[in-house]
Amino acid sequence: MAESQLVHPPLFTYISMLALLTLVPPFVILMWYTNVHADGSVLQTFNYLKENGLQGLIDIWPRPTAIAGKIIICYALFEATLQLLLPGKRVEGPISPTGHRPVYKANGMAAYTVTLITYLSLWWFGIFNPTIVYDHLGEILSTLNFGSLIFCLFLYIKGHVAPSSTDHGSSGNIIVDYYWGMELYPRIGKHFDIKVFTNCRFGMISWGLLPITYCIKQYEEYGSLSDSMLIHTIITLVYVTKFFWWEAGYWNTMDIAHDRAGFYICWGCLVFLPCMYTSPGMYLVKHPVNLGPQLAISILVAGILCVYINYDCDRQRQEFRRTNGKALVWGKAPSKIVASYTTTTGETKTSLLLTSGWWGLSRHFHYVPEILASFFWSVPALFNHFIPYFYVIYLTGLLLDRAKRDDERCKS
């Protein structure tokens, strides 16, 4: 990514990259520590670090262990095997700036379903207790942290010596290349897509498994499951299930079609996602809240409604593009913008932009129900502590930045 392509000023971008590379890995450990060992209190963790400094962080940082490594490797191999072997429809991604069109096998829903059934069956038949994952969560996150930093180094080297497609290149700056990535569509062999694995299979499926893990842990701890944990888990699973139902559409989004495979995307999905995105449930394990039927049902309905609207936004756009602008939107012919652009190979392409239905309300309307859904799966924790709302705040910032980057890309 050249300086002229940066959305933010170069100095701001480089400082942000260095800050995220150095501060976010320990932040993951602090999120786990605060939820599991500091009573969910950010203030308690802050005071501990204030008194003990860097040595305090080193002391609470779990050491990678063999059992953590085994859990990660077994899970990764299981998901990689499902990604390769399960049948799925052939789906083409969008044409890249160099004129390359990636091809995928859409078997995410099958992989997600098989994983959930396998995980619950292992627990039900007493073969594997998911509470082991919670009990060793700090070690797992620590092992993932270091392992994923090495994995991103592998992606950097691969992008230099063995790129998978024409969609690769270097900015000339090693930090930028490591952070943003070298390749848009890195693959191992012809069929194993690395970004589909990190983003969809390892990251997103873990987002479905961990709330179930937290439910089982809370039940073992207290002998019952709180309605707050149940509501949080149901809304989260509805959202993750929606994602896999729509996975082929995700391959047209900025994450896959525009962001390269580097620290930002791949480390984020391998480490940040399993910890931060599931943090409200991690908090609820030791902080069961009794909402009562009326409040619980109200939150559940609102959360599921937001997930549906988020899905319907993406469905409208997908159907609009699939039919080349001929699909009805809310029962009427859609309004649209016909945008022409030139690829780096000099070809002129046309893209249709939907401007009616949900997309007639605002340019990035689908981000609104997504943020609200995250609020509704966090709010069962109520307001005794700030930490259950970290993901909502983070997501809002992320999507505002993504909207800005998308607007700048469309403008150019």
CSV table of C-alpha atoms in Angstrom, one decimal:
chain,number,residue,atom,x,y,z
A,1,MET,CA,0.0,0.0,0.0
A,2,ALA,CA,1.7,3.2,-1.2
A,3,GLU,CA,1.5,6.4,0.9
A,4,SER,CA,-0.9,7.9,-1.7
A,5,GLN,CA,-3.3,5.1,-1.1
A,6,LEU,CA,-3.5,5.6,2.7
A,7,VAL,CA,-6.8,6.9,4.0
A,8,HIS,CA,-5.2,8.5,7.0
A,9,PRO,CA,-2.1,10.7,7.0
A,10,PRO,CA,1.1,8.5,6.7
A,11,LEU,CA,2.5,9.5,10.2
A,12,PHE,CA,-0.8,8.7,11.9
A,13,THR,CA,-1.0,5.4,10.0
A,14,TYR,CA,2.5,4.3,10.9
A,15,ILE,CA,2.1,5.3,14.6
A,16,SER,CA,-1.3,3.4,14.7
A,17,MET,CA,0.3,0.3,13.2
A,18,LEU,CA,3.2,0.3,15.7
A,19,ALA,CA,0.8,0.9,18.6
A,20,LEU,CA,-1.5,-2.0,17.5
A,21,LEU,CA,1.5,-4.4,16.9
A,22,THR,CA,2.9,-3.7,20.3
A,23,LEU,CA,-0.1,-3.0,22.5
A,24,VAL,CA,-3.0,-5.2,21.3
A,25,PRO,CA,-1.3,-8.6,22.0
A,26,PRO,CA,-0.9,-7.8,25.7
A,27,PHE,CA,-4.3,-6.2,25.7
A,28,VAL,CA,-5.8,-9.7,24.8
A,29,ILE,CA,-4.2,-11.1,27.9
A,30,LEU,CA,-5.4,-8.3,30.1
A,31,MET,CA,-9.0,-8.8,28.8
A,32,TRP,CA,-8.8,-12.5,29.9
A,33,TYR,CA,-7.2,-11.6,33.2
A,34,THR,CA,-9.7,-8.9,34.1
A,35,ASN,CA,-12.7,-11.2,33.3
A,36,VAL,CA,-11.3,-14.3,35.0
A,37,HIS,CA,-9.1,-13.1,37.8
A,38,ALA,CA,-10.0,-9.5,38.5
A,39,ASP,CA,-13.7,-9.8,39.1
A,40,GLY,CA,-14.4,-8.1,35.7
A,41,SER,CA,-13.1,-4.8,37.1
A,42,VAL,CA,-11.0,-2.7,34.8
A,43,LEU,CA,-10.1,-0.5,37.8
A,44,GLN,CA,-8.7,-3.5,39.7
A,45,THR,CA,-6.5,-4.5,36.7
A,46,PHE,CA,-5.4,-0.8,36.2
A,47,ASN,CA,-4.4,-0.5,39.9
A,48,TYR,CA,-2.5,-3.8,39.8
A,49,LEU,CA,-0.5,-2.6,36.7
A,50,LYS,CA,0.0,0.8,38.3
A,51,GLU,CA,1.5,-0.9,41.4
A,52,ASN,CA,3.5,-3.6,39.6
A,53,GLY,CA,4.3,-2.1,36.2
A,54,LEU,CA,5.8,-4.2,33.4
A,55,GLN,CA,6.8,-6.9,35.8
A,56,GLY,CA,3.1,-7.2,36.9
A,57,LEU,CA,2.1,-7.8,33.2
A,58,ILE,CA,4.9,-10.5,32.9
A,59,ASP,CA,3.7,-12.2,36.1
A,60,ILE,CA,0.1,-12.5,35.0
A,61,TRP,CA,0.9,-13.5,31.4
A,62,PRO,CA,0.2,-17.2,31.2
A,63,ARG,CA,3.0,-19.4,29.7
A,64,PRO,CA,2.1,-21.4,26.6
A,65,THR,CA,1.5,-25.0,27.6
A,66,ALA,CA,1.3,-28.4,25.9
A,67,ILE,CA,-2.4,-28.8,26.6
A,68,ALA,CA,-3.1,-25.4,25.1
A,69,GLY,CA,-1.0,-26.3,22.0
A,70,LYS,CA,-2.9,-29.6,21.7
A,71,ILE,CA,-6.3,-27.9,21.8
A,72,ILE,CA,-5.3,-25.3,19.2
A,73,ILE,CA,-3.7,-27.8,16.9
A,74,CYS,CA,-6.6,-30.3,17.1
A,75,TYR,CA,-9.2,-27.5,16.4
A,76,ALA,CA,-7.1,-26.0,13.5
A,77,LEU,CA,-6.6,-29.4,11.9
A,78,PHE,CA,-10.3,-30.3,12.3
A,79,GLU,CA,-11.4,-27.1,10.7
A,80,ALA,CA,-8.8,-27.3,7.9
A,81,THR,CA,-9.9,-30.8,7.1
A,82,LEU,CA,-13.6,-29.8,7.0
A,83,GLN,CA,-12.7,-26.8,4.7
A,84,LEU,CA,-10.9,-29.1,2.3
A,85,LEU,CA,-13.2,-32.2,2.3
A,86,LEU,CA,-16.8,-31.1,2.9
A,87,PRO,CA,-18.7,-30.6,-0.3
A,88,GLY,CA,-19.9,-27.1,-1.3
A,89,LYS,CA,-21.1,-25.0,-4.2
A,90,ARG,CA,-18.5,-23.3,-6.4
A,91,VAL,CA,-18.6,-19.6,-5.8
A,92,GLU,CA,-16.7,-16.9,-7.6
A,93,GLY,CA,-15.5,-13.8,-5.7
A,94,PRO,CA,-15.3,-10.3,-7.1
A,95,ILE,CA,-12.7,-9.4,-9.8
A,96,SER,CA,-9.6,-7.9,-8.1
A,97,PRO,CA,-7.8,-4.7,-9.3
A,98,THR,CA,-5.4,-6.9,-11.3
A,99,GLY,CA,-8.2,-8.7,-13.0
A,100,HIS,CA,-8.0,-11.9,-11.0
A,101,ARG,CA,-11.2,-13.6,-9.9
A,102,PRO,CA,-10.9,-16.0,-6.9
A,103,VAL,CA,-13.0,-19.2,-6.7
A,104,TYR,CA,-14.2,-20.7,-3.4
A,105,LYS,CA,-16.0,-23.8,-2.2
A,106,ALA,CA,-19.0,-22.6,-0.1
A,107,ASN,CA,-19.1,-25.3,2.7
A,108,GLY,CA,-19.0,-23.0,5.7
A,109,MET,CA,-22.5,-23.8,7.0
A,110,ALA,CA,-21.7,-27.5,6.8
A,111,ALA,CA,-18.4,-27.0,8.6
A,112,TYR,CA,-20.0,-24.9,11.3
A,113,THR,CA,-22.8,-27.4,11.8
A,114,VAL,CA,-20.5,-30.4,11.9
A,115,THR,CA,-18.2,-28.6,14.4
A,116,LEU,CA,-21.1,-27.7,16.8
A,117,ILE,CA,-22.5,-31.2,16.7
A,118,THR,CA,-19.1,-32.7,17.3
A,119,TYR,CA,-18.2,-30.4,20.2
A,120,LEU,CA,-21.5,-31.0,21.9
A,121,SER,CA,-21.4,-34.7,21.3
A,122,LEU,CA,-17.8,-35.0,22.8
A,123,TRP,CA,-19.2,-33.2,25.9
A,124,TRP,CA,-22.5,-35.2,26.1
A,125,PHE,CA,-20.7,-38.6,25.8
A,126,GLY,CA,-18.0,-37.6,28.4
A,127,ILE,CA,-15.1,-37.7,25.9
A,128,PHE,CA,-14.1,-34.1,26.2
A,129,ASN,CA,-15.3,-31.5,28.7
A,130,PRO,CA,-15.4,-28.0,27.2
A,131,THR,CA,-14.7,-26.5,30.6
A,132,ILE,CA,-11.0,-27.5,30.0
A,133,VAL,CA,-11.0,-24.8,27.3
A,134,TYR,CA,-12.2,-22.2,29.8
A,135,ASP,CA,-9.8,-23.4,32.6
A,136,HIS,CA,-6.8,-23.1,30.2
A,137,LEU,CA,-8.1,-20.1,28.3
A,138,GLY,CA,-5.2,-17.9,29.3
A,139,GLU,CA,-2.7,-20.4,28.1
A,140,ILE,CA,-4.6,-20.9,24.9
A,141,LEU,CA,-4.7,-17.1,24.2
A,142,SER,CA,-1.0,-16.8,25.1
A,143,THR,CA,-0.1,-19.7,22.7
A,144,LEU,CA,-2.3,-18.3,20.0
A,145,ASN,CA,-0.7,-14.9,20.5
A,146,PHE,CA,2.8,-16.0,19.9
A,147,GLY,CA,1.9,-18.6,17.3
A,148,SER,CA,-0.1,-16.2,15.2
A,149,LEU,CA,2.7,-13.6,15.2
A,150,ILE,CA,4.9,-16.3,13.7
A,151,PHE,CA,2.1,-17.3,11.3
A,152,CYS,CA,1.9,-13.7,10.0
A,153,LEU,CA,5.7,-13.8,9.5
A,154,PHE,CA,5.1,-16.9,7.3
A,155,LEU,CA,2.5,-14.9,5.3
A,156,TYR,CA,5.0,-12.1,4.9
A,157,ILE,CA,7.7,-14.4,3.6
A,158,LYS,CA,5.3,-16.3,1.4
A,159,GLY,CA,4.1,-13.1,-0.2
A,160,HIS,CA,7.7,-12.3,-1.2
A,161,VAL,CA,8.8,-15.8,-2.4
A,162,ALA,CA,5.7,-17.7,-3.4
A,163,PRO,CA,2.6,-15.5,-4.0
A,164,SER,CA,-0.6,-17.4,-5.0
A,165,SER,CA,-1.9,-14.9,-7.5
A,166,THR,CA,-1.2,-11.6,-9.2
A,167,ASP,CA,-2.8,-9.8,-6.2
A,168,HIS,CA,0.4,-9.2,-4.2
A,169,GLY,CA,3.0,-6.6,-3.7
A,170,SER,CA,5.2,-4.7,-1.3
A,171,SER,CA,5.0,-1.2,-0.1
A,172,GLY,CA,8.8,-1.2,0.5
A,173,ASN,CA,8.3,-0.9,4.2
A,174,ILE,CA,8.6,-4.1,6.3
A,175,ILE,CA,6.3,-2.9,9.1
A,176,VAL,CA,3.5,-1.9,6.6
A,177,ASP,CA,3.9,-5.2,4.7
A,178,TYR,CA,3.8,-7.3,7.9
A,179,TYR,CA,0.8,-5.4,9.3
A,180,TRP,CA,-1.3,-5.1,6.1
A,181,GLY,CA,0.0,-8.2,4.4
A,182,MET,CA,1.6,-9.0,1.1
A,183,GLU,CA,-1.2,-11.0,-0.6
A,184,LEU,CA,-4.8,-10.4,-1.2
A,185,TYR,CA,-5.7,-14.1,-1.8
A,186,PRO,CA,-3.0,-16.3,-0.3
A,187,ARG,CA,-3.5,-20.1,-0.7
A,188,ILE,CA,-1.7,-23.3,0.2
A,189,GLY,CA,-1.8,-25.4,-2.9
A,190,LYS,CA,-4.7,-24.7,-5.3
A,191,HIS,CA,-7.7,-25.2,-2.9
A,192,PHE,CA,-6.8,-24.1,0.6
A,193,ASP,CA,-7.6,-20.5,1.0
A,194,ILE,CA,-5.8,-19.0,4.0
A,195,LYS,CA,-8.1,-16.0,4.7
A,196,VAL,CA,-11.2,-18.2,4.5
A,197,PHE,CA,-9.5,-20.4,7.1
A,198,THR,CA,-8.3,-17.7,9.5
A,199,ASN,CA,-11.4,-15.4,9.2
A,200,CYS,CA,-14.3,-17.8,8.7
A,201,ARG,CA,-13.3,-21.2,10.0
A,202,PHE,CA,-10.9,-20.7,12.8
A,203,GLY,CA,-12.1,-17.3,14.0
A,204,MET,CA,-15.9,-17.3,13.3
A,205,ILE,CA,-16.5,-20.9,14.4
A,206,SER,CA,-14.6,-20.2,17.7
A,207,TRP,CA,-17.1,-17.4,18.2
A,208,GLY,CA,-19.8,-20.0,18.2
A,209,LEU,CA,-18.0,-22.5,20.3
A,210,LEU,CA,-16.8,-20.3,23.1
A,211,PRO,CA,-20.2,-19.0,24.3
A,212,ILE,CA,-21.3,-22.7,24.6
A,213,THR,CA,-18.1,-23.3,26.6
A,214,TYR,CA,-19.0,-20.4,28.9
A,215,CYS,CA,-22.5,-21.8,29.4
A,216,ILE,CA,-21.2,-25.2,30.4
A,217,LYS,CA,-18.6,-23.7,32.7
A,218,GLN,CA,-21.2,-21.5,34.5
A,219,TYR,CA,-23.6,-24.5,34.8
A,220,GLU,CA,-20.8,-26.6,36.4
A,221,GLU,CA,-19.8,-23.7,38.7
A,222,TYR,CA,-23.2,-22.7,40.0
A,223,GLY,CA,-25.4,-25.7,39.2
A,224,SER,CA,-27.7,-23.6,36.9
A,225,LEU,CA,-27.5,-21.4,33.9
A,226,SER,CA,-28.5,-17.8,34.3
A,227,ASP,CA,-31.0,-16.3,31.8
A,228,SER,CA,-28.5,-13.5,31.1
A,229,MET,CA,-25.9,-16.1,29.8
A,230,LEU,CA,-28.6,-17.9,27.9
A,231,ILE,CA,-29.8,-14.8,26.1
A,232,HIS,CA,-26.3,-13.7,25.3
A,233,THR,CA,-25.5,-17.1,23.9
A,234,ILE,CA,-28.7,-17.4,21.8
A,235,ILE,CA,-28.2,-13.9,20.2
A,236,THR,CA,-24.5,-14.7,19.5
A,237,LEU,CA,-25.3,-18.0,17.9
A,238,VAL,CA,-28.0,-16.5,15.8
A,239,TYR,CA,-25.5,-13.9,14.5
A,240,VAL,CA,-22.8,-16.5,13.8
A,241,THR,CA,-25.3,-18.8,12.1
A,242,LYS,CA,-26.4,-15.9,10.0
A,243,PHE,CA,-22.8,-15.3,9.0
A,244,PHE,CA,-22.3,-18.9,7.8
A,245,TRP,CA,-25.7,-18.8,6.0
A,246,TRP,CA,-24.4,-15.7,4.2
A,247,GLU,CA,-20.7,-16.7,4.0
A,248,ALA,CA,-20.5,-16.5,0.2
A,249,GLY,CA,-21.6,-12.9,0.5
A,250,TYR,CA,-18.8,-12.2,3.0
A,251,TRP,CA,-16.3,-13.1,0.3
A,252,ASN,CA,-17.3,-9.9,-1.5
A,253,THR,CA,-16.7,-7.7,1.6
A,254,MET,CA,-13.7,-5.5,2.4
A,255,ASP,CA,-12.2,-8.1,4.7
A,256,ILE,CA,-11.7,-10.6,1.9
A,257,ALA,CA,-11.8,-8.6,-1.3
A,258,HIS,CA,-9.7,-5.5,-0.3
A,259,ASP,CA,-7.7,-6.2,2.9
A,260,ARG,CA,-4.6,-8.2,2.4
A,261,ALA,CA,-3.6,-11.2,4.6
A,262,GLY,CA,-1.4,-9.8,7.3
A,263,PHE,CA,-1.4,-9.0,11.0
A,264,TYR,CA,-4.5,-6.7,10.8
A,265,ILE,CA,-6.8,-9.4,9.4
A,266,CYS,CA,-5.2,-12.8,10.2
A,267,TRP,CA,-3.8,-12.2,13.7
A,268,GLY,CA,-7.1,-10.3,14.4
A,269,CYS,CA,-9.2,-13.3,13.5
A,270,LEU,CA,-6.9,-15.9,15.1
A,271,VAL,CA,-6.4,-14.1,18.5
A,272,PHE,CA,-8.4,-10.9,18.9
A,273,LEU,CA,-11.7,-12.3,17.7
A,274,PRO,CA,-11.8,-15.4,20.0
A,275,CYS,CA,-11.0,-13.3,23.0
A,276,MET,CA,-12.6,-9.9,22.5
A,277,TYR,CA,-15.7,-10.8,20.5
A,278,THR,CA,-16.7,-13.4,23.2
A,279,SER,CA,-15.7,-11.2,26.2
A,280,PRO,CA,-19.3,-10.5,27.4
A,281,GLY,CA,-19.8,-14.3,27.8
A,282,MET,CA,-16.4,-14.6,29.4
A,283,TYR,CA,-17.5,-12.0,31.9
A,284,LEU,CA,-20.9,-13.6,32.6
A,285,VAL,CA,-19.3,-17.0,33.6
A,286,LYS,CA,-18.5,-15.5,37.1
A,287,HIS,CA,-21.2,-12.8,37.1
A,288,PRO,CA,-24.5,-14.5,36.5
A,289,VAL,CA,-27.3,-11.9,36.3
A,290,ASN,CA,-31.0,-12.8,36.7
A,291,LEU,CA,-33.0,-10.7,34.2
A,292,GLY,CA,-36.4,-12.1,34.7
A,293,PRO,CA,-38.7,-13.3,31.9
A,294,GLN,CA,-40.0,-10.0,30.6
A,295,LEU,CA,-36.5,-8.2,30.3
A,296,ALA,CA,-34.9,-11.4,29.0
A,297,ILE,CA,-37.5,-11.9,26.2
A,298,SER,CA,-37.4,-8.2,25.3
A,299,ILE,CA,-33.6,-8.3,24.9
A,300,LEU,CA,-33.7,-11.6,22.9
A,301,VAL,CA,-36.4,-10.3,20.5
A,302,ALA,CA,-34.5,-7.0,20.0
A,303,GLY,CA,-31.2,-8.8,19.4
A,304,ILE,CA,-32.6,-11.3,16.9
A,305,LEU,CA,-34.5,-8.5,15.1
A,306,CYS,CA,-31.2,-6.6,14.7
A,307,VAL,CA,-29.4,-9.7,13.4
A,308,TYR,CA,-32.2,-10.2,10.8
A,309,ILE,CA,-32.1,-6.6,9.6
A,310,ASN,CA,-28.3,-6.8,9.3
A,311,TYR,CA,-28.8,-10.0,7.2
A,312,ASP,CA,-31.6,-8.5,5.1
A,313,CYS,CA,-29.3,-5.5,4.2
A,314,ASP,CA,-26.7,-7.8,2.9
A,315,ARG,CA,-29.3,-10.1,1.2
A,316,GLN,CA,-30.8,-7.1,-0.7
A,317,ARG,CA,-27.4,-6.0,-2.0
A,318,GLN,CA,-26.4,-9.5,-2.9
A,319,GLU,CA,-29.6,-10.2,-4.8
A,320,PHE,CA,-29.4,-6.8,-6.5
A,321,ARG,CA,-25.9,-7.6,-7.8
A,322,ARG,CA,-26.7,-11.2,-8.7
A,323,THR,CA,-29.6,-10.1,-10.9
A,324,ASN,CA,-27.5,-7.2,-12.4
A,325,GLY,CA,-29.9,-4.6,-10.7
A,326,LYS,CA,-33.2,-6.3,-11.8
A,327,ALA,CA,-34.3,-7.7,-8.4
A,328,LEU,CA,-37.2,-5.9,-6.7
A,329,VAL,CA,-36.3,-4.2,-3.5
A,330,TRP,CA,-39.2,-3.8,-1.0
A,331,GLY,CA,-41.5,-4.6,-3.9
A,332,LYS,CA,-40.3,-1.9,-6.2
A,333,ALA,CA,-37.6,-1.5,-9.0
A,334,PRO,CA,-34.4,-0.4,-7.2
A,335,SER,CA,-32.6,2.9,-7.7
A,336,LYS,CA,-28.9,2.6,-8.4
A,337,ILE,CA,-25.7,4.3,-9.3
A,338,VAL,CA,-23.7,2.9,-12.2
A,339,ALA,CA,-20.0,3.3,-11.3
A,340,SER,CA,-17.2,2.7,-13.8
A,341,TYR,CA,-13.6,2.1,-12.9
A,342,THR,CA,-10.3,1.0,-14.5
A,343,THR,CA,-8.3,-2.0,-13.2
A,344,THR,CA,-4.5,-1.8,-12.9
A,345,THR,CA,-4.3,-3.8,-16.2
A,346,GLY,CA,-6.2,-1.0,-18.0
A,347,GLU,CA,-9.6,-2.8,-18.3
A,348,THR,CA,-12.7,-0.7,-17.7
A,349,LYS,CA,-15.2,-2.3,-15.4
A,350,THR,CA,-18.7,-1.4,-14.2
A,351,SER,CA,-20.1,-1.8,-10.7
A,352,LEU,CA,-23.7,-1.3,-9.6
A,353,LEU,CA,-24.4,0.5,-6.3
A,354,LEU,CA,-27.8,0.0,-4.7
A,355,THR,CA,-29.4,3.2,-3.4
A,356,SER,CA,-32.9,2.0,-2.3
A,357,GLY,CA,-34.3,-0.4,0.3
A,358,TRP,CA,-32.1,-0.4,3.4
A,359,TRP,CA,-29.4,1.1,1.3
A,360,GLY,CA,-31.6,4.1,0.6
A,361,LEU,CA,-31.5,5.1,4.3
A,362,SER,CA,-27.7,5.6,4.4
A,363,ARG,CA,-24.5,4.5,2.7
A,364,HIS,CA,-23.5,2.0,5.4
A,365,PHE,CA,-26.8,1.3,7.0
A,366,HIS,CA,-26.0,-2.3,7.6
A,367,TYR,CA,-23.5,-1.3,10.3
A,368,VAL,CA,-26.3,0.2,12.4
A,369,PRO,CA,-28.1,-3.2,13.2
A,370,GLU,CA,-24.7,-4.9,13.6
A,371,ILE,CA,-23.7,-2.5,16.3
A,372,LEU,CA,-27.1,-2.7,18.0
A,373,ALA,CA,-27.0,-6.5,17.9
A,374,SER,CA,-23.7,-6.4,19.7
A,375,PHE,CA,-25.2,-4.2,22.3
A,376,PHE,CA,-28.1,-6.6,22.8
A,377,TRP,CA,-25.8,-9.6,23.4
A,378,SER,CA,-23.8,-7.5,25.8
A,379,VAL,CA,-26.5,-5.8,27.8
A,380,PRO,CA,-27.6,-9.1,29.6
A,381,ALA,CA,-24.6,-8.3,31.8
A,382,LEU,CA,-26.3,-5.1,32.9
A,383,PHE,CA,-24.2,-2.2,34.1
A,384,ASN,CA,-22.2,-3.3,37.2
A,385,HIS,CA,-19.0,-3.3,35.1
A,386,PHE,CA,-17.8,-1.5,32.0
A,387,ILE,CA,-15.9,-4.5,30.5
A,388,PRO,CA,-18.8,-6.3,28.9
A,389,TYR,CA,-19.3,-3.3,26.6
A,390,PHE,CA,-15.8,-3.2,25.3
A,391,TYR,CA,-16.7,-5.1,22.1
A,392,VAL,CA,-19.6,-2.7,21.3
A,393,ILE,CA,-17.3,0.3,21.6
A,394,TYR,CA,-14.5,-1.4,19.6
A,395,LEU,CA,-17.0,-2.5,16.9
A,396,THR,CA,-18.4,1.1,16.6
A,397,GLY,CA,-14.9,2.5,16.1
A,398,LEU,CA,-13.9,-0.3,13.7
A,399,LEU,CA,-17.0,0.2,11.5
A,400,LEU,CA,-16.7,4.0,11.4
A,401,ASP,CA,-13.1,3.5,10.2
A,402,ARG,CA,-14.2,0.9,7.7
A,403,ALA,CA,-16.9,3.2,6.4
A,404,LYS,CA,-14.3,5.9,5.9
A,405,ARG,CA,-11.9,3.5,4.1
A,406,ASP,CA,-14.7,2.2,1.9
A,407,ASP,CA,-15.9,5.7,1.0
A,408,GLU,CA,-12.3,6.7,0.1
A,409,ARG,CA,-11.9,3.5,-2.0
A,410,CYS,CA,-15.2,4.1,-3.8
A,411,LYS,CA,-14.2,7.8,-4.4
A,412,SER,CA,-10.9,6.8,-5.9
